[in-house]
XYZ file of C-alpha atoms in Angstrom:
687
model
C 98.782 22.787 115.770
C 98.116 25.248 112.587
C 99.766 24.545 109.343
C 101.635 28.270 109.269
C 103.086 27.007 112.883
C 104.676 23.874 111.372
C 106.725 25.754 108.990
C 110.394 27.382 109.509
C 111.801 29.687 107.030
C 115.602 29.675 108.001
C 118.809 30.972 106.431
C 122.170 29.272 106.778
C 124.672 32.045 106.995
C 128.421 32.344 107.693
C 131.771 33.595 106.625
C 133.247 31.917 103.524
C 134.652 28.505 104.462
C 132.889 27.960 107.713
C 131.328 24.920 106.446
C 127.702 26.312 105.586
C 127.191 24.323 102.465
C 128.815 21.160 103.975
C 126.134 21.410 106.752
C 123.164 22.072 104.556
C 124.392 18.989 102.610
C 124.132 16.858 105.716
C 120.631 18.557 106.556
C 119.386 17.355 103.209
C 120.620 13.733 103.845
C 119.286 13.292 107.282
C 115.774 14.736 106.570
C 115.754 12.391 103.276
C 116.066 15.043 100.476
C 119.143 13.519 99.176
C 120.245 10.105 99.244
C 123.928 10.658 99.322
C 125.998 13.213 100.745
C 127.562 15.727 98.308
C 130.840 17.240 99.214
C 132.102 21.012 98.253
C 135.766 19.561 98.115
C 134.518 17.126 95.267
C 132.448 19.831 93.517
C 129.415 17.930 94.052
C 127.392 19.771 96.663
C 123.614 19.681 96.052
C 123.246 23.394 97.108
C 126.006 24.628 94.901
C 124.533 23.828 91.627
C 126.023 26.722 89.302
C 128.997 25.268 87.471
C 131.217 28.318 88.825
C 130.452 27.572 92.478
C 131.395 23.712 91.799
C 134.599 24.883 90.354
C 135.367 27.551 92.907
C 134.137 25.888 96.006
C 131.856 28.759 97.109
C 128.361 29.600 97.105
C 127.347 32.448 95.026
C 123.535 32.529 94.712
C 121.119 32.043 97.577
C 120.021 28.506 96.631
C 116.436 27.454 98.436
C 115.353 24.181 99.156
C 112.477 22.467 101.387
C 112.800 19.610 103.689
C 110.813 18.169 106.501
C 111.805 17.083 110.110
C 109.608 15.764 112.658
C 106.607 16.781 111.072
C 107.558 20.227 110.223
C 108.264 21.872 106.674
C 111.905 23.779 106.897
C 112.399 26.117 103.842
C 116.137 26.688 103.774
C 117.923 29.313 102.105
C 121.682 28.725 101.832
C 123.342 32.097 101.253
C 126.717 33.172 100.200
C 129.596 34.155 102.505
C 131.802 36.313 100.396
C 131.190 39.903 100.882
C 130.943 40.526 96.861
C 127.476 38.412 97.194
C 126.303 40.799 99.970
C 122.931 41.311 97.945
C 122.314 37.633 98.120
C 122.641 37.388 101.950
C 120.679 40.947 102.242
C 117.539 39.982 100.214
C 117.666 36.359 101.974
C 117.869 37.621 105.665
C 114.999 40.236 104.800
C 112.626 37.241 104.121
C 113.680 34.994 106.926
C 111.864 34.245 110.300
C 115.197 32.761 111.882
C 118.845 31.979 111.041
C 121.324 29.414 111.870
C 124.699 31.241 112.136
C 127.835 29.055 111.555
C 131.101 29.816 113.169
C 134.336 27.910 112.311
C 135.755 26.565 115.773
C 139.301 27.824 114.323
C 138.553 30.947 112.543
C 135.853 32.096 115.038
C 134.040 35.343 114.438
C 135.492 36.487 111.148
C 134.497 39.792 109.625
C 131.939 38.656 107.249
C 130.224 37.061 110.065
C 130.035 40.358 111.895
C 128.817 41.891 108.609
C 125.830 39.157 108.442
C 125.252 39.374 112.080
C 124.529 43.202 111.914
C 122.052 42.575 108.841
C 120.298 39.838 110.883
C 120.436 42.568 113.821
C 118.603 45.200 111.362
C 115.896 42.722 110.508
C 115.364 41.504 114.228
C 116.002 37.942 113.133
C 116.223 35.314 116.006
C 119.413 33.102 115.646
C 120.826 29.923 116.752
C 124.639 29.467 116.647
C 126.374 26.227 115.482
C 130.391 25.949 116.021
C 131.559 23.714 113.120
C 134.906 22.005 112.561
C 135.591 20.958 116.078
C 137.680 18.329 114.615
C 140.121 20.692 113.059
C 143.815 21.591 114.460
C 143.240 24.781 116.465
C 139.684 24.349 117.137
C 138.480 26.083 120.648
C 134.813 26.123 121.358
C 135.002 28.445 124.339
C 137.188 30.720 122.346
C 134.519 31.410 119.877
C 131.854 31.944 122.796
C 134.248 34.703 123.861
C 134.601 36.235 120.610
C 130.725 36.332 120.022
C 130.411 38.398 123.245
C 133.203 40.946 122.298
C 133.010 41.238 118.673
C 129.198 40.789 118.251
C 128.064 42.106 121.546
C 125.813 39.108 121.911
C 124.779 36.921 124.714
C 125.931 33.383 123.551
C 124.128 30.326 125.621
C 125.907 27.041 125.172
C 123.184 24.245 125.313
C 125.763 21.579 124.492
C 129.562 21.233 125.323
C 132.106 19.404 123.000
C 133.789 16.065 124.169
C 137.312 16.651 123.201
C 138.798 18.878 120.563
C 140.687 18.653 117.285
C 141.369 14.903 116.417
C 140.046 13.806 119.776
C 136.595 15.327 119.208
C 134.220 12.550 119.887
C 130.887 14.033 120.338
C 128.751 16.538 122.365
C 127.036 16.639 125.897
C 123.549 17.780 125.895
C 123.035 20.168 128.667
C 119.197 19.728 128.594
C 119.094 15.859 128.817
C 122.524 15.812 130.578
C 123.518 13.096 128.196
C 126.513 12.461 126.034
C 125.855 11.954 122.345
C 128.145 10.259 120.003
C 127.686 9.586 115.983
C 127.718 5.908 114.453
C 130.315 6.477 111.524
C 129.374 3.025 109.959
C 125.931 4.488 108.674
C 127.212 8.106 107.926
C 126.263 9.430 111.485
C 122.652 8.647 111.087
C 122.604 6.701 114.485
C 123.128 8.713 117.541
C 124.365 6.871 120.404
C 123.692 8.489 123.973
C 125.441 7.456 127.206
C 125.598 8.888 130.644
C 128.177 11.742 131.317
C 131.738 10.544 132.323
C 132.557 11.440 135.951
C 135.602 13.521 135.081
C 133.428 16.003 133.011
C 130.688 16.353 135.544
C 132.110 19.287 137.211
C 132.244 21.437 133.964
C 128.918 20.125 133.124
C 127.185 21.329 136.203
C 128.697 24.715 136.058
C 127.488 25.361 132.690
C 124.121 23.765 133.388
C 123.825 26.164 136.439
C 124.512 28.964 134.011
C 121.952 27.733 131.588
C 119.136 27.611 134.245
C 120.017 30.892 135.774
C 119.779 32.585 132.156
C 116.709 30.937 131.270
C 115.007 32.001 134.738
C 116.111 35.329 134.109
C 114.645 35.838 130.492
C 111.508 33.483 130.696
C 107.936 34.874 131.567
C 107.248 35.269 135.285
C 105.163 31.968 135.479
C 107.817 29.938 133.752
C 110.766 31.554 135.769
C 109.007 30.862 139.036
C 108.437 26.957 138.148
C 112.397 26.893 136.887
C 113.678 28.478 140.199
C 111.334 26.355 142.303
C 112.522 23.083 140.731
C 116.221 24.499 140.828
C 116.205 25.511 144.542
C 114.442 22.225 145.540
C 117.083 20.140 143.720
C 114.499 18.365 141.669
C 114.978 17.394 138.026
C 113.972 19.892 135.518
C 111.943 18.504 132.998
C 113.267 18.901 129.339
C 110.060 20.401 128.327
C 110.472 23.272 130.597
C 113.915 24.139 129.541
C 112.803 23.820 125.818
C 109.911 26.325 126.584
C 112.129 28.941 128.232
C 114.837 28.651 125.475
C 112.239 29.259 122.920
C 110.943 32.386 124.686
C 114.304 33.856 125.257
C 115.352 32.975 121.644
C 112.535 34.533 120.077
C 113.111 37.711 122.295
C 116.557 37.601 121.129
C 117.771 37.687 124.828
C 120.532 35.420 124.263
C 121.801 32.995 121.429
C 121.676 29.350 121.687
C 124.892 27.641 120.853
C 125.437 24.093 119.554
C 128.575 22.505 118.148
C 129.699 19.714 115.961
C 131.772 18.634 113.000
C 129.648 18.308 109.779
C 132.343 16.922 107.729
C 132.391 14.001 110.113
C 128.633 13.751 110.225
C 128.556 14.814 113.722
C 126.085 17.340 115.128
C 123.375 17.969 112.632
C 120.346 16.051 113.918
C 120.667 18.339 117.433
C 120.926 21.271 115.145
C 117.514 20.366 113.264
C 115.915 19.616 116.536
C 116.859 23.198 117.701
C 115.733 24.641 114.334
C 112.261 23.296 115.100
C 112.326 23.929 118.759
C 113.592 27.498 119.122
C 113.362 29.508 115.814
C 110.042 30.917 115.189
C 107.075 30.015 112.850
C 106.110 32.654 110.475
C 103.174 33.660 112.756
C 105.533 34.182 115.697
C 107.449 37.016 114.407
C 106.457 40.583 114.218
C 104.020 41.529 111.615
C 105.671 42.745 108.194
C 105.702 46.607 107.907
C 103.908 48.191 104.907
C 102.230 51.082 103.522
C 99.011 51.603 101.483
C 100.072 52.654 97.807
C 97.310 55.096 97.669
C 96.850 56.579 101.044
C 100.521 56.252 102.260
C 99.349 54.930 105.558
C 101.500 52.650 107.508
C 100.520 49.168 108.104
C 101.459 46.008 109.742
C 100.551 42.783 107.760
C 99.642 39.636 109.888
C 100.673 36.264 108.747
C 97.038 34.778 108.098
C 95.972 32.562 105.271
C 92.317 34.244 105.373
C 93.502 37.762 104.511
C 94.191 39.543 101.174
C 97.182 37.846 99.058
C 100.625 39.531 99.465
C 103.907 38.668 98.752
C 107.527 39.886 97.907
C 109.535 38.949 95.379
C 113.044 38.626 97.000
C 115.014 36.945 94.338
C 114.937 36.676 90.421
C 116.643 33.895 88.480
C 116.659 33.151 84.743
C 116.082 29.751 83.489
C 116.852 28.831 79.853
C 113.868 26.897 79.344
C 111.261 28.255 82.005
C 112.251 31.840 81.728
C 112.297 33.968 84.841
C 111.986 32.100 88.247
C 110.630 34.432 90.702
C 111.301 33.563 94.342
C 108.580 34.711 96.357
C 107.820 35.037 99.938
C 104.112 35.047 100.863
C 103.129 37.470 103.962
C 99.467 36.739 103.937
C 96.604 35.110 102.100
C 96.919 32.330 99.255
C 98.340 32.385 95.908
C 97.271 29.852 93.286
C 98.491 28.317 90.084
C 96.885 29.907 86.843
C 95.868 32.869 88.829
C 96.217 36.478 88.062
C 98.040 38.673 90.290
C 98.714 42.572 90.524
C 102.225 44.034 90.724
C 101.726 47.076 93.178
C 104.617 49.011 92.413
C 104.559 48.912 88.771
C 100.441 48.776 88.664
C 100.619 46.013 86.142
C 98.615 42.816 86.191
C 100.735 39.419 85.876
C 99.869 35.701 85.526
C 101.177 32.858 87.782
C 101.606 30.097 85.013
C 103.396 27.531 87.338
C 104.143 27.564 91.093
C 107.282 25.433 92.100
C 108.764 23.929 95.491
C 112.240 24.330 94.782
C 115.212 21.951 95.825
C 118.318 23.685 95.065
C 118.046 23.287 91.079
C 115.426 20.805 91.205
C 111.606 21.420 91.787
C 108.159 19.969 92.315
C 105.092 21.478 90.875
C 102.345 22.623 93.322
C 98.794 24.089 92.998
C 98.837 26.756 95.544
C 101.067 28.651 98.141
C 100.032 30.469 101.556
C 101.022 32.869 104.126
C 104.348 32.232 105.829
C 105.592 30.097 102.905
C 108.285 30.613 100.229
C 107.793 29.394 96.586
C 108.811 29.986 92.818
C 106.388 31.577 90.271
C 106.922 31.146 86.845
C 105.074 33.537 84.580
C 106.177 36.961 85.679
C 107.370 39.095 83.004
C 107.975 42.587 84.830
C 108.786 41.474 88.382
C 112.068 42.568 89.946
C 113.902 42.011 93.294
C 111.918 43.929 95.936
C 108.463 43.972 93.942
C 105.205 43.643 96.143
C 102.774 41.272 94.374
C 99.186 41.003 95.528
C 95.892 42.417 94.458
C 94.351 45.555 93.234
C 91.523 45.826 95.964
C 94.541 45.550 98.472
C 97.115 47.930 97.036
C 99.586 47.599 99.795
C 103.516 48.001 99.392
C 105.923 45.932 101.723
C 109.057 47.580 102.836
C 111.593 48.161 100.216
C 114.856 46.016 100.416
C 118.110 48.471 100.093
C 121.321 47.471 98.541
C 124.808 49.203 98.712
C 126.069 51.059 95.464
C 128.503 49.255 93.306
C 131.946 50.587 93.610
C 133.815 49.039 90.826
C 133.279 49.337 87.030
C 134.696 47.482 84.126
C 133.931 48.186 80.287
C 132.459 45.153 78.263
C 132.014 44.896 74.475
C 131.215 42.097 72.143
C 134.113 40.788 69.819
C 131.586 41.184 66.817
C 128.864 43.805 66.318
C 126.204 41.311 65.606
C 126.383 40.010 69.118
C 126.116 43.688 70.851
C 122.300 43.139 71.248
C 122.755 39.383 72.466
C 125.150 40.919 75.208
C 123.125 43.791 76.188
C 119.869 41.527 76.757
C 122.344 39.114 78.875
C 123.813 41.988 80.891
C 119.964 43.329 81.406
C 118.851 39.987 82.527
C 121.771 39.593 85.095
C 120.990 43.359 86.537
C 117.636 42.090 86.829
C 118.636 39.281 88.850
C 121.156 41.151 90.976
C 120.462 44.631 92.489
C 123.966 45.731 93.250
C 125.144 45.029 89.438
C 124.240 47.774 87.198
C 124.705 48.630 83.446
C 125.056 51.809 81.599
C 126.316 52.891 78.198
C 129.122 55.431 78.095
C 127.594 58.481 76.049
C 131.274 59.295 74.647
C 132.629 56.000 73.604
C 129.369 53.997 73.269
C 131.152 51.258 75.676
C 128.771 49.229 77.788
C 129.947 49.848 81.563
C 129.138 47.172 84.161
C 129.479 47.898 88.032
C 129.513 45.590 91.039
C 130.639 45.216 94.436
C 134.131 43.908 93.952
C 136.598 42.145 91.382
C 135.236 38.705 92.574
C 131.580 39.731 91.772
C 132.456 41.085 88.404
C 134.565 38.181 87.321
C 131.824 35.782 88.028
C 128.962 37.845 86.412
C 131.653 38.289 83.190
C 132.147 34.219 83.229
C 128.324 33.861 83.165
C 128.051 36.072 80.235
C 130.726 33.952 78.266
C 129.862 30.645 79.647
C 126.144 30.707 80.319
C 124.948 33.005 77.526
C 127.899 31.655 75.190
C 128.704 35.358 74.276
C 132.275 36.048 73.530
C 133.191 39.309 75.101
C 136.248 41.730 75.580
C 136.476 42.906 79.080
C 138.625 46.033 80.209
C 140.446 46.662 83.196
C 138.708 47.129 86.568
C 137.959 50.921 87.250
C 136.923 52.530 90.555
C 133.583 54.100 90.865
C 134.037 57.551 92.119
C 131.406 59.950 93.472
C 131.157 63.781 93.425
C 129.873 66.165 96.101
C 130.249 69.801 96.854
C 132.266 71.376 100.011
C 130.776 74.573 100.550
C 127.282 76.419 100.132
C 126.570 78.447 97.003
C 123.338 80.085 95.757
C 122.600 80.567 92.014
C 119.796 82.076 90.031
C 119.107 80.148 86.728
C 117.020 81.802 83.829
C 115.773 79.726 81.174
C 113.897 81.053 78.015
C 113.251 78.774 74.816
C 110.789 78.917 72.088
C 109.550 75.431 71.426
C 106.923 74.722 68.730
C 106.227 78.217 68.466
C 105.367 78.575 72.344
C 107.181 80.314 74.970
C 108.776 78.421 77.590
C 110.345 80.302 80.479
C 111.409 79.865 84.064
C 113.685 81.492 86.661
C 114.685 79.971 89.855
C 117.067 80.525 92.766
C 118.854 77.384 94.144
C 120.956 76.557 96.984
C 123.281 73.745 97.176
C 125.196 72.539 100.363
C 127.202 69.654 101.468
C 125.409 66.969 103.741
C 127.083 64.682 106.383
C 128.734 61.607 105.159
C 126.016 58.948 104.091
C 123.024 61.269 104.525
C 122.278 60.877 100.633
C 120.745 63.441 98.472
C 117.762 65.582 99.438
C 115.611 68.385 97.758
C 113.716 70.659 99.661
C 111.442 73.403 98.391
C 110.902 76.777 100.214
C 108.511 78.002 97.650
C 105.028 76.444 98.138
C 101.711 76.977 96.228
C 100.092 79.348 95.595
C 103.508 81.208 94.854
C 104.303 78.325 92.422
C 102.011 75.730 91.199
C 102.618 72.121 92.635
C 103.280 70.888 89.163
C 106.152 73.061 88.497
C 107.843 72.281 92.018
C 107.541 68.751 91.215
C 109.101 69.475 87.832
C 112.017 71.311 89.599
C 112.306 68.038 91.749
C 112.560 65.987 88.747
C 115.219 68.216 87.151
C 117.247 68.155 90.456
C 117.060 64.327 90.970
C 118.036 63.591 87.142
C 121.304 66.087 87.842
C 122.077 64.054 91.075
C 122.773 60.995 88.727
C 124.454 62.987 86.144
C 127.086 64.332 88.136
C 128.929 67.712 88.270
C 132.628 67.621 86.952
C 133.416 63.928 85.476
C 129.845 62.807 85.447
C 130.031 60.331 88.385
C 126.807 60.263 90.564
C 126.508 63.226 92.898
C 126.061 62.289 96.679
C 125.393 63.767 100.124
C 123.910 67.206 98.584
C 120.940 69.177 99.454
C 119.528 71.319 96.883
C 117.031 74.087 98.018
C 114.438 75.772 95.795
C 114.612 79.314 97.457
C 112.828 81.351 95.199
C 110.752 81.259 91.834
C 109.122 83.858 89.480
C 105.955 82.413 88.088
C 104.006 83.844 84.749
C 100.996 82.092 84.160
C 101.549 82.595 80.162
C 104.940 81.451 79.920
C 105.909 79.169 82.850
C 105.942 75.459 81.865
C 106.974 72.194 83.456
C 109.612 71.720 80.586
C 111.161 75.068 81.319
C 111.381 74.437 85.167
C 112.725 71.007 85.027
C 115.473 72.309 82.399
C 116.125 75.383 84.761
C 116.599 72.979 87.653
C 119.209 70.716 85.937
C 121.163 73.731 84.609
C 120.921 75.743 87.676
C 121.995 72.617 89.855
C 125.088 71.927 87.617
C 126.055 75.616 87.674
C 125.593 76.080 91.463
C 127.689 72.819 92.196
C 130.638 73.743 89.911
C 130.956 77.165 92.055
C 130.311 75.156 95.491
C 133.966 73.706 95.423
C 133.107 70.358 94.042
C 135.212 67.372 95.371
C 135.859 63.961 94.085
C 135.123 61.103 96.465
C 136.499 57.717 96.264
C 135.279 54.545 97.938
C 137.051 53.369 100.963
C 137.042 49.560 101.697
C 137.067 47.858 104.992
C 139.850 45.072 104.687
C 140.562 42.231 107.211
C 143.445 40.027 106.676
C 144.352 36.826 108.455
C 147.964 35.804 108.226
C 150.790 33.787 109.688
C 152.713 35.755 112.223
C 156.174 35.215 110.081
C 154.739 37.368 107.256
C 153.332 40.050 109.409
C 156.080 42.831 108.637
C 155.870 42.248 104.797
C 152.271 42.151 104.628
C 151.925 45.363 106.802
C 154.391 47.332 104.588
C 152.466 46.274 101.471
C 149.369 47.461 103.021
C 151.071 51.081 104.125
C 152.346 51.249 100.609
C 148.873 51.019 99.471
C 147.741 53.841 101.618
C 146.020 51.862 103.987
C 145.416 52.706 107.607
C 145.558 50.164 110.126
C 142.621 50.220 112.791
C 143.274 47.331 114.798
C 145.431 44.134 115.173
C 144.096 41.027 116.917
C 146.543 38.300 117.613
C 145.566 34.608 117.801
C 147.555 31.425 118.214
C 149.964 31.596 115.378
C 148.297 33.993 113.424
C 147.733 37.857 113.376
C 144.588 39.427 112.282
C 144.718 43.054 110.828
C 141.860 45.276 110.213
C 142.590 48.312 108.132
C 140.548 50.814 105.771
C 142.153 51.211 102.313
C 141.231 53.053 99.201
C 139.810 50.666 96.469
C 141.990 52.171 93.813
C 145.076 50.658 95.845
C 143.597 47.205 95.985
C 143.538 45.923 92.621
C 145.292 42.771 92.257
C 145.885 42.667 95.855
C 144.908 38.832 96.349
C 147.858 37.939 93.829
C 150.229 40.193 95.927
C 149.125 38.854 99.394
C 149.417 35.199 98.122
C 152.971 35.643 96.752
C 154.111 37.433 99.889
C 152.947 34.649 102.306
C 153.379 31.582 100.241
C 149.478 31.301 99.696
C 148.933 31.153 103.270
C 146.831 34.293 104.029
C 143.658 35.252 103.311
C 141.669 38.447 103.101
C 138.151 39.978 102.784
C 137.219 43.449 101.545
C 133.752 45.493 101.653
C 132.717 48.758 101.112
C 133.040 50.987 104.073
C 132.187 54.779 102.954
C 133.290 57.447 100.304
C 135.974 59.951 101.279
C 137.456 63.079 99.455
C 140.179 61.676 96.890
C 143.536 63.270 97.675
C 144.781 65.095 94.557
C 141.254 65.849 93.680
C 139.743 65.645 90.211
C 143.113 65.455 88.476
C 144.391 62.372 89.819
C 141.157 60.358 89.022
């Protein structure tokens, strides 16, 4: 078996509070990476190493760690479950080969689970599912299976059944070996005790085993399907290896999702989960080749996972370490990178040096000499690298597919308490923006204030706390402000003439621009109906630059303009006076003038809000939501609780967590994520 074939790059993804970090702690314990189990509830979890993560009991950064199980190397990326940290999830899923999705047996498929699931669908990531917290009151394994089908449109395939539930949860039944498995609590669940199936449970087990074999026969390749059917019809025992082979085939094709269960906090269910990772999730050379394009020829390419190919890697995360500087997390797609070697940042066209290569264990590390295709490592020494950069060599200038992150929708002003700290604050914020693509920083031209933007109140709160605690900067923070957008609502055509004498040289341009609104979410476009030789290519490019700069400068209030198409309809060219400077300026001024006459509109961010609450508070919570201009889309009723799905303007949601807690005696929870931009009622005057 090749070295690549023994690697698994997996992510552990789930909704907040599903027990993701607790499960990871158990994995590290059983694989020998940690000698004791750290608990999230005690603030001692190994993978949550930032002080804020330990205080809040949530995961913020996607920690990376490596462990070994049955001769295989497992690179685990433990990702956040809170929607404000969606960039962390997105960038992790981009570099994974497989994922373990954890659902809570009580909460089931929560809203963030759906978001992460669809992100995994986008990148075609094979998955296995682990239903955790089977020991909790209200746990229902079969209800979660049903929700997976309904809400996710997936095909869950149980390969285990729980023995009991809630306080009577004892262990699991393995549908492959047809054995009951229990865990010895005297050695923290390290010893698994296997026994025959209790006769009372045989009927249910037979039904699910039959369903398992049927599903495997339908999805396996012809030869394996024939052998499975033959064994089944003849009543012979089906060898475990045959079932494992069929399960692997189906999982890699994403024909179904194998489902396991357990109770991580009680040390039950982790070893079979590790076995499933090795057995069913793909090695780096079993997933489709990475998509890329040649930086010079723009030719589309596929990058096969081979060690004997030119080196190519993707920087998927940047993290700052006070002593070491920037830690660049890199996934290697082909070839080998060596310590001390020079590499080429293909997008930035700059050379960088690998001073050190590290294998990470949460916040600890070991030095390595080289890292090859299929693996994940941390590079120290990169000065220019940012999230999404492709690293390789000059002879093979290939760019891997870019990662796409949502636009920040909430902003606050931040300023130092003393002028002497301003440079320090700017440097700290720039470093945080380098680490987190959904965090942006800009200076307000009129007030000189620094404006930071992010994905939600919690996101900005965490970043501000990092500024004050990690960087020791005393800063004043303003109230959160909504980050609006601007657009146009009709078509308008405008002719712009520009004429200036600069350094004694005449610079002139005359262009006709048409602006029109596009469908929601289409983004901005520049189209030129004027082509060389009517207008030289460099002048068309100058118009493009002017328009693209104007998109970000906005129309009325200076908010970024979105969903607009600007078309260059006509241009007057004079070889003596037509310059790139003049055409770029004319494009910027012309775009602004055209948009102001095309009935500009102000767009506000609308959020998807999901609230889980006890039934007795339903009326009050619904009334409060209506007051906040919320539109309820659906309501799901569960045993003792209600689940409200609504769309609400972000401007109405400030302070909602406090309001919801006081209205429900702290018993309700909610999650919120960006949905879309919509025309703001009241227009520009109400912003």
